[in-house]
Coordinates of C-alpha atoms in Angstrom, one line a residue:
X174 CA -10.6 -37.7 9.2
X175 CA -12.2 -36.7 5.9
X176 CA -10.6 -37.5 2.8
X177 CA -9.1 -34.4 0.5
X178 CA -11.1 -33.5 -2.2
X179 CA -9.8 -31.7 -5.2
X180 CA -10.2 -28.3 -4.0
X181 CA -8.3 -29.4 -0.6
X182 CA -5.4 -30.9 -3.2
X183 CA -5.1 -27.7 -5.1
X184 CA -4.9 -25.6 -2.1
X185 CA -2.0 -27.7 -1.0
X186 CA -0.4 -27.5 -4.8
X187 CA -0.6 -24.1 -5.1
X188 CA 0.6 -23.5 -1.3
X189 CA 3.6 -25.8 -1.8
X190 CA 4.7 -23.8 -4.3
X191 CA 3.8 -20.2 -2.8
X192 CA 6.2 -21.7 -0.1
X193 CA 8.9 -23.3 -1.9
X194 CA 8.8 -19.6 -4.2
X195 CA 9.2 -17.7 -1.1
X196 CA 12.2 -19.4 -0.3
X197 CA 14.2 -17.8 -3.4
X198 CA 12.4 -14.4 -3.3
X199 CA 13.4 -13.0 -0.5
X200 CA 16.9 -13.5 -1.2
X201 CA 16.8 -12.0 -5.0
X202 CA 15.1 -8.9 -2.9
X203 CA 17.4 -7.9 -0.6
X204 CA 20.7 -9.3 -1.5
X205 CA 20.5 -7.4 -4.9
X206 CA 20.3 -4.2 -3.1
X207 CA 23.0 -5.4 -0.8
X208 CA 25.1 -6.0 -3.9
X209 CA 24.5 -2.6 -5.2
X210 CA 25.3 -1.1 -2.2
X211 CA 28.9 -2.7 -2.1
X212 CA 29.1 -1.7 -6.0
X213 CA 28.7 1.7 -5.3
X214 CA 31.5 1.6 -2.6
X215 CA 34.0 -0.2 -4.5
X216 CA 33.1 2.8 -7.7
X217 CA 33.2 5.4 -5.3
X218 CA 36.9 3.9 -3.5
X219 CA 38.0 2.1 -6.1
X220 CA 39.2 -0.8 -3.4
X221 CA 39.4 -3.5 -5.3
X222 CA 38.8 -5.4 -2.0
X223 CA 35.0 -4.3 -2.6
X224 CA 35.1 -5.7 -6.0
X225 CA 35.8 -9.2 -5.1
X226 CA 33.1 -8.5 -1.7
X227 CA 30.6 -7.7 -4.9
X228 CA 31.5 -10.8 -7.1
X229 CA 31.5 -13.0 -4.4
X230 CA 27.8 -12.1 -3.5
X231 CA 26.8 -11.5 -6.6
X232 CA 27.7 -15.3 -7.7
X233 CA 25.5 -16.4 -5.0
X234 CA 22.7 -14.1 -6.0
X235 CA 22.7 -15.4 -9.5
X236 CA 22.4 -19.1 -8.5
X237 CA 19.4 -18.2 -6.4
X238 CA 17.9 -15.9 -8.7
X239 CA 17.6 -18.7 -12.1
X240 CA 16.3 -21.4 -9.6
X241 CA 13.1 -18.9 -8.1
X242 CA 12.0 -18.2 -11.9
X243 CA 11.5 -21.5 -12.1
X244 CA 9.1 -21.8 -9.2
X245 CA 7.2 -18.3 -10.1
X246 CA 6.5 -19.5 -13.3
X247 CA 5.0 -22.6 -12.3
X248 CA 3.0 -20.7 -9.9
X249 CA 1.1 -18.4 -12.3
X250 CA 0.4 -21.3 -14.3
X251 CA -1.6 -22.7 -11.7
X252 CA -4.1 -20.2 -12.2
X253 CA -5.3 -21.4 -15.5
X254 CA -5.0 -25.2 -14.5
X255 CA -6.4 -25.1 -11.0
X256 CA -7.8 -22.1 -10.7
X257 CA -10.0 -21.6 -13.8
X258 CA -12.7 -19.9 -12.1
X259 CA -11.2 -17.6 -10.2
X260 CA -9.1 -16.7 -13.0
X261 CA -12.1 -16.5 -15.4
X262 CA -14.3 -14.2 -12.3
X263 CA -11.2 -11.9 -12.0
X264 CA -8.6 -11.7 -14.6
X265 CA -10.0 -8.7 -16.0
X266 CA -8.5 -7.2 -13.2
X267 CA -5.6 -10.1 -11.6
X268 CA -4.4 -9.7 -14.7
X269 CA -3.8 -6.4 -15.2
X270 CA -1.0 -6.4 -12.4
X271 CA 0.7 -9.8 -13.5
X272 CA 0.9 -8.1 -16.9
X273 CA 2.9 -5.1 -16.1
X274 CA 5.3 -7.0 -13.8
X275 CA 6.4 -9.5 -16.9
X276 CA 6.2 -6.3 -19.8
X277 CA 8.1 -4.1 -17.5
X278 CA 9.5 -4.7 -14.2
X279 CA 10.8 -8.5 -14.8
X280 CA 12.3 -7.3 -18.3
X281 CA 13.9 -4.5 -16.7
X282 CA 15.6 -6.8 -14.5
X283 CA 16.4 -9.7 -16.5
X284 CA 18.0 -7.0 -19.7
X285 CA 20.4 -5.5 -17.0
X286 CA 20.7 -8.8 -15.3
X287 CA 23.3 -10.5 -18.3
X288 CA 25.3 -6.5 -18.1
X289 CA 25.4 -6.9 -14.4
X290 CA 26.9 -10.7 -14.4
X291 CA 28.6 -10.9 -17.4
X292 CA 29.5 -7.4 -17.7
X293 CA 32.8 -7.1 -15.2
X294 CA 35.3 -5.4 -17.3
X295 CA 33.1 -5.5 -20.7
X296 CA 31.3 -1.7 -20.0
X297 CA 32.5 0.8 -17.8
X298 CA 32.4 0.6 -14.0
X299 CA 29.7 3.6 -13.8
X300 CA 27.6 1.7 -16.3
X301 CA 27.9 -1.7 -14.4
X302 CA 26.9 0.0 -11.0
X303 CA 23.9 1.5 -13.0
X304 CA 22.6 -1.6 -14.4
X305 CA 23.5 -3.5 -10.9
X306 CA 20.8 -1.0 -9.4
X307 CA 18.5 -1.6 -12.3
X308 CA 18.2 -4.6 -11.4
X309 CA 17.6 -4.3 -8.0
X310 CA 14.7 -1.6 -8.5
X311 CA 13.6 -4.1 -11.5
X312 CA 13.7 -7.0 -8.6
X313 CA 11.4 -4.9 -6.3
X314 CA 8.8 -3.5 -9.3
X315 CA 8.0 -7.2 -9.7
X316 CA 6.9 -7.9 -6.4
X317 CA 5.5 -4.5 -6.0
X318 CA 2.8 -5.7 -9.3
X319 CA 2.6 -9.2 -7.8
X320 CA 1.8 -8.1 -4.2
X321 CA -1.2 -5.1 -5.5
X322 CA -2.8 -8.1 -7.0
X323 CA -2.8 -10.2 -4.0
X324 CA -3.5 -7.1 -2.4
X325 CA -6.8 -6.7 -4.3
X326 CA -7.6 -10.2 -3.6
X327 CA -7.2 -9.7 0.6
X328 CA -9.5 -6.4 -0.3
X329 CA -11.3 -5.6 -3.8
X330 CA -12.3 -2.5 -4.7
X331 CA -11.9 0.1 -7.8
X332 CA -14.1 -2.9 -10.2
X333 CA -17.8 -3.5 -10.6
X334 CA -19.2 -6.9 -11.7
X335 CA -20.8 -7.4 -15.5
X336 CA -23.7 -10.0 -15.0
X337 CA -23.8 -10.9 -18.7
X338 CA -20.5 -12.1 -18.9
X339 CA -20.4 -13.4 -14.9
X340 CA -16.7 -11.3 -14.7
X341 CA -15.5 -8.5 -12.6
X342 CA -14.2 -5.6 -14.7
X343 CA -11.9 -2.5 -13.9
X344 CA -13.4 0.9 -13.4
X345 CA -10.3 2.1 -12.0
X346 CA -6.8 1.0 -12.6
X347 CA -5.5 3.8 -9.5
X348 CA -7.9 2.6 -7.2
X349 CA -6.5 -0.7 -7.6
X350 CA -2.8 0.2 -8.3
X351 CA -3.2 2.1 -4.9
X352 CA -5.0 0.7 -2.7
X353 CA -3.7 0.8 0.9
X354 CA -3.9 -2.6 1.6
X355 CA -1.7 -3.8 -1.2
X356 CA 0.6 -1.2 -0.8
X357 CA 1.3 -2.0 2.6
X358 CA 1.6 -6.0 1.4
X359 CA 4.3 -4.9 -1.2
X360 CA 6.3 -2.8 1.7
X361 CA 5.8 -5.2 4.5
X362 CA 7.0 -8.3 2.3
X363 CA 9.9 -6.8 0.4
X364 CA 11.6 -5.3 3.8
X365 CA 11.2 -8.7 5.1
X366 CA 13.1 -10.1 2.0
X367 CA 15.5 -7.3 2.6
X368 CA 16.1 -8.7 6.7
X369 CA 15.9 -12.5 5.3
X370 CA 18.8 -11.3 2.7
X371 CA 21.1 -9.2 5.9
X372 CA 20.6 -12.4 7.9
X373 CA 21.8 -14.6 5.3
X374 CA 25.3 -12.5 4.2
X375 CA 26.0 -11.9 8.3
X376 CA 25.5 -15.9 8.6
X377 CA 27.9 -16.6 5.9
X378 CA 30.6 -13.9 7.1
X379 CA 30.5 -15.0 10.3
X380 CA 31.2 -18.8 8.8
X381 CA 34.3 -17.1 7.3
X382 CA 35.8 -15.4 10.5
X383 CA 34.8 -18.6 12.4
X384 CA 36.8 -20.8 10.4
X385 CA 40.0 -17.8 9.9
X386 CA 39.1 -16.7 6.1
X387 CA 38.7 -13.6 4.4
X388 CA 38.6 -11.8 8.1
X389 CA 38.5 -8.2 6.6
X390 CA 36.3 -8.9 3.4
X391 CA 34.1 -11.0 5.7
X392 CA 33.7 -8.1 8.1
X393 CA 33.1 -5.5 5.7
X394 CA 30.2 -7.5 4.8
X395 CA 29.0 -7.9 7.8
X396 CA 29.2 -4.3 8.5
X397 CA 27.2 -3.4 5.1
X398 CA 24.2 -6.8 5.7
X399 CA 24.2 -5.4 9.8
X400 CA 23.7 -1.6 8.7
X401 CA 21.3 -2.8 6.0
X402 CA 19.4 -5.2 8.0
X403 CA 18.8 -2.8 11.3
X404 CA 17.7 0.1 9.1
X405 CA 15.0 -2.5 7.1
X406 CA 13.9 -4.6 10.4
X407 CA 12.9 -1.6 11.9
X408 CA 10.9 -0.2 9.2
X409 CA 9.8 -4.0 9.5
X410 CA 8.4 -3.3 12.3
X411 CA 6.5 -0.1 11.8
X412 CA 4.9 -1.2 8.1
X413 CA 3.9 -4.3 10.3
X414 CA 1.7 -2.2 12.5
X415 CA 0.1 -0.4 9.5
X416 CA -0.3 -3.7 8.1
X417 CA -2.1 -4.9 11.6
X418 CA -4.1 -1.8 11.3
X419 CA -5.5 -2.4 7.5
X420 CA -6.4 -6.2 8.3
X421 CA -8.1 -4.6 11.4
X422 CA -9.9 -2.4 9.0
X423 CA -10.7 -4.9 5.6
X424 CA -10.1 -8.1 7.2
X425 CA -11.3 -8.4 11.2
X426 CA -11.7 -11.9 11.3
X427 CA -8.6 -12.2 10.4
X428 CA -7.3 -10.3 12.8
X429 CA -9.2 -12.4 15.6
X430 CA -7.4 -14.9 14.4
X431 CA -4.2 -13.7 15.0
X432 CA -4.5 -13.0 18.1
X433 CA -7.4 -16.1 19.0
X434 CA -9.9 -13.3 19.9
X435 CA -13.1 -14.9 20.1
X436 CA -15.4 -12.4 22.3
X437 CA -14.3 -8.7 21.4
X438 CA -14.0 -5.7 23.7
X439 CA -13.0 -2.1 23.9
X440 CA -9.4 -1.7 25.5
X441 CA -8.8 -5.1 24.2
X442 CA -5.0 -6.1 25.0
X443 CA -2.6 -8.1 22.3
X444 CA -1.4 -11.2 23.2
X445 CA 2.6 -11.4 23.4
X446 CA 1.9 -15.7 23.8
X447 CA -0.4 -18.2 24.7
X448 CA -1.1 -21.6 24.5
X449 CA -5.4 -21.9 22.8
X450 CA -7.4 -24.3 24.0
X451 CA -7.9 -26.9 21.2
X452 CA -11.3 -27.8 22.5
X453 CA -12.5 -23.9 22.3
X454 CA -15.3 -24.1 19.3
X455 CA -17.0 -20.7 19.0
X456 CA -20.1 -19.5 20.6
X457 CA -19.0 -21.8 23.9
X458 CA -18.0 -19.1 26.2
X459 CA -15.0 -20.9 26.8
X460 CA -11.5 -19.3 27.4
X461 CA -9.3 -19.2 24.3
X462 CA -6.1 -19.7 25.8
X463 CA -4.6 -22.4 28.6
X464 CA -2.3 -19.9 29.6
X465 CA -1.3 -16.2 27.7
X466 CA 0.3 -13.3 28.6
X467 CA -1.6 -9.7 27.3
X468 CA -0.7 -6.4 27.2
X469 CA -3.0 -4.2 28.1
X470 CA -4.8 -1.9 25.8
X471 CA -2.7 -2.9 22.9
X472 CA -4.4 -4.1 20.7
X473 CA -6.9 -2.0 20.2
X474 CA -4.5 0.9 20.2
X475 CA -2.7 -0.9 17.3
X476 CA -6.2 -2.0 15.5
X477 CA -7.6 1.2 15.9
X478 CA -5.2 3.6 16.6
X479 CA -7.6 4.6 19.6
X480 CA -7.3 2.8 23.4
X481 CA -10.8 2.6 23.8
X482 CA -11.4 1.0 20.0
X483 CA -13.5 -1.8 19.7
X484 CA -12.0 -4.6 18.4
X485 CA -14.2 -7.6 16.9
X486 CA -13.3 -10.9 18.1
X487 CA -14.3 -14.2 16.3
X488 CA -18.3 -14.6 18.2
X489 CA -18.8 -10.8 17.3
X490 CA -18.2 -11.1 14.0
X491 CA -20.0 -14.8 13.4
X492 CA -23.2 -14.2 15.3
X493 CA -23.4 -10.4 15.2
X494 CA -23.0 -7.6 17.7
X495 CA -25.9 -5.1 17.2
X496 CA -24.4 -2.8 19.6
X497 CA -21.5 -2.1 17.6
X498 CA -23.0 -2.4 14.4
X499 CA -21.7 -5.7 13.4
X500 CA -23.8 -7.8 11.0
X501 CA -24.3 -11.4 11.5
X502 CA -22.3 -14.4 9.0
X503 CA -26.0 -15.8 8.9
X504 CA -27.5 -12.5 7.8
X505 CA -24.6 -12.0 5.1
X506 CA -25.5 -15.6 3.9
X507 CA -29.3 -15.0 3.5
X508 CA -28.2 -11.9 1.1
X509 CA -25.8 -14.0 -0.2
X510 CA -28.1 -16.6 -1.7
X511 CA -30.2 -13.6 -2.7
X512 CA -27.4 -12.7 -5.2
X513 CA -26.4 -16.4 -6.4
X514 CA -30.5 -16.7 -7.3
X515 CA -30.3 -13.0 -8.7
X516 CA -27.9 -13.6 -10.8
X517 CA -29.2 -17.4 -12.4
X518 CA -33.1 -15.4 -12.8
X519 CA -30.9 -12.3 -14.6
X520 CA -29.7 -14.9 -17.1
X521 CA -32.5 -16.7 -17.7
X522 CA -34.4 -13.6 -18.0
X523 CA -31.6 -12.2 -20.0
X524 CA -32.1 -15.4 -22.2
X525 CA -36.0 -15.4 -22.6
X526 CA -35.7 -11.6 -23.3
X527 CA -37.7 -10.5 -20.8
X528 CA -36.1 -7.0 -20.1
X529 CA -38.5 -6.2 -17.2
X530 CA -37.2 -8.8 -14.8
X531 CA -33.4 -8.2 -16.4
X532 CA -34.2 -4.7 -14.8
X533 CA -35.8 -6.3 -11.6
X534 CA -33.0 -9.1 -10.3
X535 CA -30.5 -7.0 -11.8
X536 CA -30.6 -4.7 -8.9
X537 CA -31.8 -7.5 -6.7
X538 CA -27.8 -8.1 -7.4
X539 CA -26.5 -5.2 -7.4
X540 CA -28.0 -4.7 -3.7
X541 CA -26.4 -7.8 -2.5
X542 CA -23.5 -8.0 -4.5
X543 CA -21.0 -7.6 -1.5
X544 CA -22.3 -10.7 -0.2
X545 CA -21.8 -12.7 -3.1
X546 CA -19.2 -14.8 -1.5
X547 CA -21.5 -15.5 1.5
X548 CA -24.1 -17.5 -0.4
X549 CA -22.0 -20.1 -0.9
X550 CA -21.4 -21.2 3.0
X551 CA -22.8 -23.7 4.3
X552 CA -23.1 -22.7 7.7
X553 CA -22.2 -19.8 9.7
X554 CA -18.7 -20.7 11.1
X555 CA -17.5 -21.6 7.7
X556 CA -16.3 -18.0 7.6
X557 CA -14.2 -19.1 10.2
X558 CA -9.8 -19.4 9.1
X559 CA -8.2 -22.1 10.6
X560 CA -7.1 -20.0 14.1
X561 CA -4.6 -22.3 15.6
X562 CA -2.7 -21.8 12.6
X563 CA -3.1 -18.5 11.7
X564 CA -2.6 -17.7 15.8
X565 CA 0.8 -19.4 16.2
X566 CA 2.3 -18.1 12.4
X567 CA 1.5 -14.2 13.5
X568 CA 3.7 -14.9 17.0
X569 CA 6.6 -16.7 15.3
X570 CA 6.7 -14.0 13.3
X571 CA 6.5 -11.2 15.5
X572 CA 8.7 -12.9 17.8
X573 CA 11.5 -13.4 15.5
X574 CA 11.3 -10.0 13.6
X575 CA 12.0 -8.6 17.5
X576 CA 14.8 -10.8 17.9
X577 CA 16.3 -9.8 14.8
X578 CA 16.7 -6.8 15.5
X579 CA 18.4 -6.9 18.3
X580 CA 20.8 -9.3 16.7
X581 CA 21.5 -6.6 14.1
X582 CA 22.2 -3.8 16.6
X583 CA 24.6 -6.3 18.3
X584 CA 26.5 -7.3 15.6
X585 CA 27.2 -3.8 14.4
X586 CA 28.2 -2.5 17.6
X587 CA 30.7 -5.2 18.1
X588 CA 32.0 -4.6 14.1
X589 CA 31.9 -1.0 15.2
X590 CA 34.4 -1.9 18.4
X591 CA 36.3 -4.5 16.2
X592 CA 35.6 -6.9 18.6
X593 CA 33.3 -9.4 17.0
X594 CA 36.0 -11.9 16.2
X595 CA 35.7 -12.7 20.0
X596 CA 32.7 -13.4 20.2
X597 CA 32.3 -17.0 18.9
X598 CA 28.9 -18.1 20.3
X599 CA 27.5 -14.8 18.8
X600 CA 28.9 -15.2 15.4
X601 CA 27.3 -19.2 15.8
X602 CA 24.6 -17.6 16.2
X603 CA 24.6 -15.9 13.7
X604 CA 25.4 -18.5 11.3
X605 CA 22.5 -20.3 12.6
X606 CA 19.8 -17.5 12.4
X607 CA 20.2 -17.6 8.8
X608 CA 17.0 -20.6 8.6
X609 CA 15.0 -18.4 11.0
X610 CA 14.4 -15.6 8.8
X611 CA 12.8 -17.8 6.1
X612 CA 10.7 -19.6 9.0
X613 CA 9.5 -15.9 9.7
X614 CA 8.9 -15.2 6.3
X615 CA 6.9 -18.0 5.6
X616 CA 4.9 -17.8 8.9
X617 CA 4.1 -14.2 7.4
X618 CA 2.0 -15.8 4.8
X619 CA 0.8 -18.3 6.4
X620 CA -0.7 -15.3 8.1
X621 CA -1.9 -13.4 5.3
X622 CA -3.3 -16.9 3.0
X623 CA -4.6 -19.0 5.9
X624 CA -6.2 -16.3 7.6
X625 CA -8.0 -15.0 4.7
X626 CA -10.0 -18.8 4.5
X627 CA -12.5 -19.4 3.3
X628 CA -12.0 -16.7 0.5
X629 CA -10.3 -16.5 -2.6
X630 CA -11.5 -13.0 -3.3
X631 CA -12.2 -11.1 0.0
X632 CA -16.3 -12.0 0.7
X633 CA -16.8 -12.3 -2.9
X634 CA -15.7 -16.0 -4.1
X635 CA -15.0 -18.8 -1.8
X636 CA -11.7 -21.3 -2.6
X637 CA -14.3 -23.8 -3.3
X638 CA -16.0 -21.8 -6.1
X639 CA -12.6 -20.6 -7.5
X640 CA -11.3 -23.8 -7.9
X641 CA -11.2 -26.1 -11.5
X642 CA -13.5 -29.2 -11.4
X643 CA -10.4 -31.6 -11.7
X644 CA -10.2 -34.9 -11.0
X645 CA -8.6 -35.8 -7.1
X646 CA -6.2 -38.1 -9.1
X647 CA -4.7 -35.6 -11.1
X648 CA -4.0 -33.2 -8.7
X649 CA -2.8 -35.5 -6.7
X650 CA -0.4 -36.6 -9.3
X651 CA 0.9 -33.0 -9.9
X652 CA 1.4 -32.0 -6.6
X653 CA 3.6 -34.9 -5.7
X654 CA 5.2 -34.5 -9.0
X655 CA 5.7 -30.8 -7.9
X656 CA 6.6 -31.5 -3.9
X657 CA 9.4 -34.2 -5.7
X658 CA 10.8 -31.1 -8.4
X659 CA 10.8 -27.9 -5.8
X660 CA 12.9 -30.2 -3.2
X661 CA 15.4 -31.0 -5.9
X662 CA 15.5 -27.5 -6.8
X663 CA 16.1 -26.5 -3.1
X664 CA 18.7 -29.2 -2.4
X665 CA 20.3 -28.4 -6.1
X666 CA 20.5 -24.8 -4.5
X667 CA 21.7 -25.3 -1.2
X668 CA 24.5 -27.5 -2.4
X669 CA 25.3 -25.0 -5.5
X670 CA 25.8 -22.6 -2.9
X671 CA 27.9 -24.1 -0.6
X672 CA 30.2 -24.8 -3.2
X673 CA 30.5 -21.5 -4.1
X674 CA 30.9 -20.4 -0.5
X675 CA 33.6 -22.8 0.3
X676 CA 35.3 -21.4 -2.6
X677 CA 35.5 -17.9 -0.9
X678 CA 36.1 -14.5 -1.7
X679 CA 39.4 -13.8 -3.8
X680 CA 38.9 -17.0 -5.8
X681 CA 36.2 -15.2 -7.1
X682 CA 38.2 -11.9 -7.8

């Protein structure tokens, strides 16, 4: 096995810490909706039941939302230390984005954050609920910035590339504000923060009526995290199929991926599972799987909104398909090179002042500028994401988001029969499903990051170009140094929190 260079080490450093982040997002998401939601029923009752239901929550929403600043913070950093030249390429327009969200939506929710913990009994109960819900929108307008920017990276468009400075710049802030793709992202990832956040206050209710505590303070929870938690997994499921059919659009070969496609087809069914051949390499004419079941048609129904769509699989799009218009890795590489060389004559021409060849290899790059990426493979199957990977993450995923929400529909029926107390294996279950909607979470970008590979930028800048020219000690040093601080942070959490659950409801009043 090949040793890990530096640009392998800060791939791991910054996806240790995309992952560990993702841990404490999710929850700040969805539970400070939840919270505002039992707000506005305890304002609108006046039960002071619903004010202890709201504290108690609200206690462990604060606890997880100081701990995944922490790890955001660090994150963004890493774009300056190990990511200089991506950062330097793009941040005319990455920045942009990550600007608003710390100007506006994260001080939006940070200001209301000290009225809506701190606040109890200080301001009115009107103005409490209002900043509770500031919050919560202030939450969601920070991943909504964060997730067009990572949007723009999965598919770039409204910017045009300056040669004399080697940097992408804006031309249109709307075009990148609103692009589908990162519009779907933001949707798609906060309503699974929203499901990881129902699962999580069911899980703990159910601890409660499992052990005899807080029975009717437990239960209204649960009936608030089920409602919440059906109602968001099943506009889960839906942005997930417009999210299926925008990679099927911008990305294709990550959607072969996903579903180990390698030899596309019209009428091309979705596999529900399968087992891949490791041995499969591309171009062998080997079958993908050991053993899958497909539905028929799907895919291409959900790819293209059409039965009889073509969808690419992963030979198509290396080696080319002339029939259906498919252009060749190999092809996209000799263009490629075309606007790496471009681009050094353009300079040096640029330099010598020579403004007739300026003119002349500045359109050379402009033609081929789309394929800048491309010159910077190898070979052909470079272009290639790691598909075991990527194929197994998209299933998980799928396959818990369906079990989920069954177990939502479930659990409110039997709250609605008030009949759940009898059920103990269900309300186990319950209790233990709260680790399986992170794991779902996390295999969702695993998804979206590994099966985007090689790029940084969509076709335009490889990982290996973005990266900073570090030393492999160094990195090495801060990821470990990083892998040791997150874990703390985690355990610190977890323990922090069970504390404060063990504690329970009233004791909170």
């Amino acid at each position: 096995m090949a040793e890990l260079g530096s640009v392998d080490w800060s791939r791991a450093q910054f996806a240790l810490t995309a992952l560990y982040h993702f841990l404490f997002v999710p929850l700040t998401l969805g539970l400070s909706f939840i919270i505002a939601i039992m707000e506005s029923i305890y304002v609108k009752t006046g039960n002071q039941q619903w004010r202890d239901i709201t504290k108690f929550w609200l206690k462990l929403f604060g606890i997880n939302f100081a701990i995944g600043v922490a790890t955001g913070i660090i994150m963004e950093f890493e774009f300056g230390t190990n990511w200089a030249n991506y950062s330097w390429f793009v941040g005319d327009i990455f920045g942009a984005p990550l600007a608003i969200e710390g100007l506006l939506a994260f001080f939006l929710e940070s200001t209301f954050f000290a009225i809506m913990f701190f606040g109890w009994d200080k301001v009115s109960k009107k103005f409490h609920l209002i900043s509770t819900w500031l919050v919560a929108i202030g939450s969601n307008l920070s991943a909504l910035w964060i997730l067009i920017a990572n949007g723009w990276m999965q598919y770039p468009i409204g910017m045009k590339f300056n040669p004399d400075t080697a940097r992408m710049e804006m031309q249109n802030f709307f075009e990148v504000a609103l692009s589908p793709v990162g519009i779907i992202k933001f949707l798609h990832t906060v309503t699974s923060g929203y499901v990881i956040s129902a699962l999580f206050v069911i899980g703990i209710s159910a601890w409660f009526i499992l052990k005899g505590r807080h029975f009717i303070m437990a239960k209204k929870s649960i009936i608030v995290a089920a409602s919440f938690g059906l109602i968001t997994s099943v506009f889960l499921l839906f942005s997930g199929d417009e999210s299926a059919y925008q990679v099927t659009r911008t990305q294709p070969m990550k959607l072969a991926a996903m579903e180990g496609l390698y030899e596309g087809d019209t009428r091309q069914g979705l596999v529900a599972m399968g087992i891949l051949d490791p041995t499969k390499v591309p171009g062998d004419g080997k079958d993908p799987f050991l053993v899958d079941i497909e539905l028929p048609y799907l895919l291409s129904l959900l790819g293209k909104r059409d039965i009889n769509g073509f969808i690419a699989g992963i030979d198509d799009l290396v080696y080319g398909n002339e029939k259906h218009g498919i252009e060749s890795v190999a092809s996209k590489m000799e263009k490629g090179k075309l606007a790496v060389d471009a681009l050094k004559q353009y300079k040096e021409a640029k330099k010598a002042g020579d403004s007739e060849k300026v003119a002349q290899y500045g359109e050379i790059l402009e033609q081929n500028m789309k394929f800048l990426g491309y010159g910077y493979l190898e070979k052909p199957e470079d272009a290639i994401p790691p598909v075991a990977l990527t194929f197994y993450s998209f299933h998980v995923m799928v396959a818990l988001g369906s079990y989920f929400i069954a177990l939502f529909f479930i659990v409110i029926y039997l709250c609605m029969a008030n009949n759940i107390e009898n059920f103990r294996k269900l309300l186990w279950l319950c209790v233990f499903t709260i680790p399986l909607g992170y794991i779902a979470a996390e295999a969702g970008w695993i998804v979206a990051e590994v099966g985007r590979q090689p790029w940084a930028i969509q076709d335009l800048m490889t990982v290996g170009v973005g990266a900073t020219n570090l030393a492999d000690t160094n990195v090495k040093i801060s990821f470990t140094l990083f892998a040791v601080l997150f874990t703390t942070l985690l355990i610190a959490e977890v323990k922090i929190m069970l504390k404060q659950i063990k504690i329970g409801f009233e004791e909170h009043a």
